[in-house]
Short mmCIF file of C-alpha atoms in Angstrom, two decimals:
data_model
loop_
_atom_site.label_atom_id
_atom_site.label_comp_id
_atom_site.label_asym_id
_atom_site.label_seq_id
_atom_site.Cartn_x
_atom_site.Cartn_y
_atom_site.Cartn_z
CA THR A 720 0.18 -0.12 -0.02
CA PRO A 721 2.65 2.45 0.85
CA VAL A 722 4.44 1.86 -2.45
CA LEU A 723 0.98 2.38 -5.03
CA SER A 724 0.14 5.33 -2.31
CA GLN A 725 3.60 7.45 -3.85
CA VAL A 726 2.72 5.97 -7.32
CA ALA A 727 -0.51 8.03 -6.99
CA LYS A 728 0.69 11.21 -5.78
CA SER A 729 2.61 10.94 -8.84
CA LEU A 730 0.63 10.05 -11.31
CA ASN A 731 -1.59 12.73 -10.07
CA LEU A 732 1.34 15.61 -10.03
CA TYR A 733 2.07 13.86 -13.93
CA PRO A 734 -1.48 14.20 -15.44
CA LYS A 735 -0.87 12.96 -18.98
CA THR A 736 1.23 9.91 -17.61
CA THR A 737 -0.61 7.28 -18.80
CA ILE A 738 -0.23 3.91 -17.05
CA ASP A 739 -0.13 -0.36 -18.44
CA ILE A 740 -1.03 -2.29 -15.18
CA ILE A 741 -0.21 -5.82 -15.86
CA GLY A 742 -0.79 -8.37 -13.89
CA HIS A 743 1.64 -11.64 -13.73
CA ALA A 744 1.03 -15.43 -11.81
CA SER A 745 3.85 -18.59 -11.05
CA THR A 746 2.82 -21.53 -13.40
CA GLU A 747 1.34 -23.32 -10.48
CA GLY A 748 -3.23 -23.63 -11.20
CA GLU A 749 -4.96 -24.15 -14.50
CA ALA A 750 -4.07 -21.39 -17.17
CA GLN A 751 -7.47 -20.34 -17.33
CA HIS A 752 -7.15 -19.55 -13.52
CA ASN A 753 -3.83 -18.02 -13.97
CA LEU A 754 -4.74 -15.61 -16.65
CA ASN A 755 -7.80 -14.83 -14.45
CA LEU A 756 -5.44 -14.45 -12.19
CA SER A 757 -3.60 -11.59 -13.31
CA TYR A 758 -5.82 -9.95 -13.81
CA ARG A 759 -7.53 -9.92 -11.41
CA ARG A 760 -4.14 -8.21 -9.65
CA ALA A 761 -3.17 -5.21 -12.09
CA GLU A 762 -7.05 -4.58 -11.66
CA SER A 763 -6.99 -4.31 -7.99
CA VAL A 764 -4.22 -2.45 -8.55
CA ARG A 765 -6.10 0.39 -10.53
CA ALA A 766 -9.03 0.00 -8.63
CA TYR A 767 -6.93 1.26 -5.40
CA LEU A 768 -4.95 4.30 -7.32
CA VAL A 769 -8.58 5.39 -8.48
CA THR A 770 -9.46 5.64 -5.16
CA LYS A 771 -6.73 7.76 -4.85
CA GLY A 772 -7.84 10.30 -7.44
CA VAL A 773 -5.81 8.81 -10.27
CA ALA A 774 -8.76 9.10 -13.55
CA ALA A 775 -9.32 5.92 -14.18
CA ASN A 776 -8.66 6.70 -18.08
CA ARG A 777 -5.49 6.95 -17.33
CA LEU A 778 -5.00 2.99 -16.11
CA THR A 779 -5.16 0.19 -17.87
CA ALA A 780 -5.55 -3.53 -16.20
CA LYS A 781 -4.22 -6.62 -18.20
CA GLY A 782 -3.41 -9.51 -17.13
CA TYR A 783 -0.45 -12.08 -18.71
CA GLY A 784 -0.97 -15.32 -16.30
CA PRO A 785 2.66 -17.08 -16.21
CA ASP A 786 3.72 -16.11 -19.88
CA GLU A 787 5.96 -13.80 -18.59
CA PRO A 788 8.23 -14.90 -15.56
CA THR A 789 11.26 -13.41 -13.67
CA ALA A 790 12.46 -16.08 -12.18
CA THR A 791 12.15 -19.96 -12.75
CA ASN A 792 8.37 -21.68 -11.70
CA ASP A 793 10.53 -24.92 -10.38
CA THR A 794 11.52 -23.46 -7.37
CA ALA A 795 8.69 -21.80 -4.71
CA ASP A 796 10.67 -18.21 -4.50
CA GLY A 797 10.47 -18.12 -8.00
CA ARG A 798 6.85 -19.03 -8.20
CA LEU A 799 6.20 -15.82 -5.82
CA ALA A 800 8.79 -13.93 -7.73
CA ASN A 801 6.16 -14.56 -10.74
CA ARG A 802 3.32 -13.58 -8.67
CA ARG A 803 3.93 -9.75 -9.21
CA VAL A 804 1.99 -6.63 -10.12
CA GLU A 805 4.36 -4.22 -13.29
CA LEU A 806 3.35 -1.05 -13.93
CA LYS A 807 4.65 0.44 -17.67
CA ARG A 808 4.62 3.76 -18.56
CA THR A 809 2.68 4.04 -22.22
CA ASN A 810 3.63 7.57 -23.23
#
């Protein structure tokens, strides 16, 4: 929450900046479930930022499921690292 609050403050200082909010998942479980889960992760971040005053039309939530891992899915630590949300500036 503290990180997202700071993100919201920064975005409110730069009202023309747009962001993709990208959710990710590990490979545990079924593929469709992980895709939906990753989207819900991104959407929850988007909803939080909106409650902090960021205009909803500046934020796009996307779920990539397990398709872009940053670590191996062969270990618990790797799977944990792959369960994440990233923010990418789009303009």
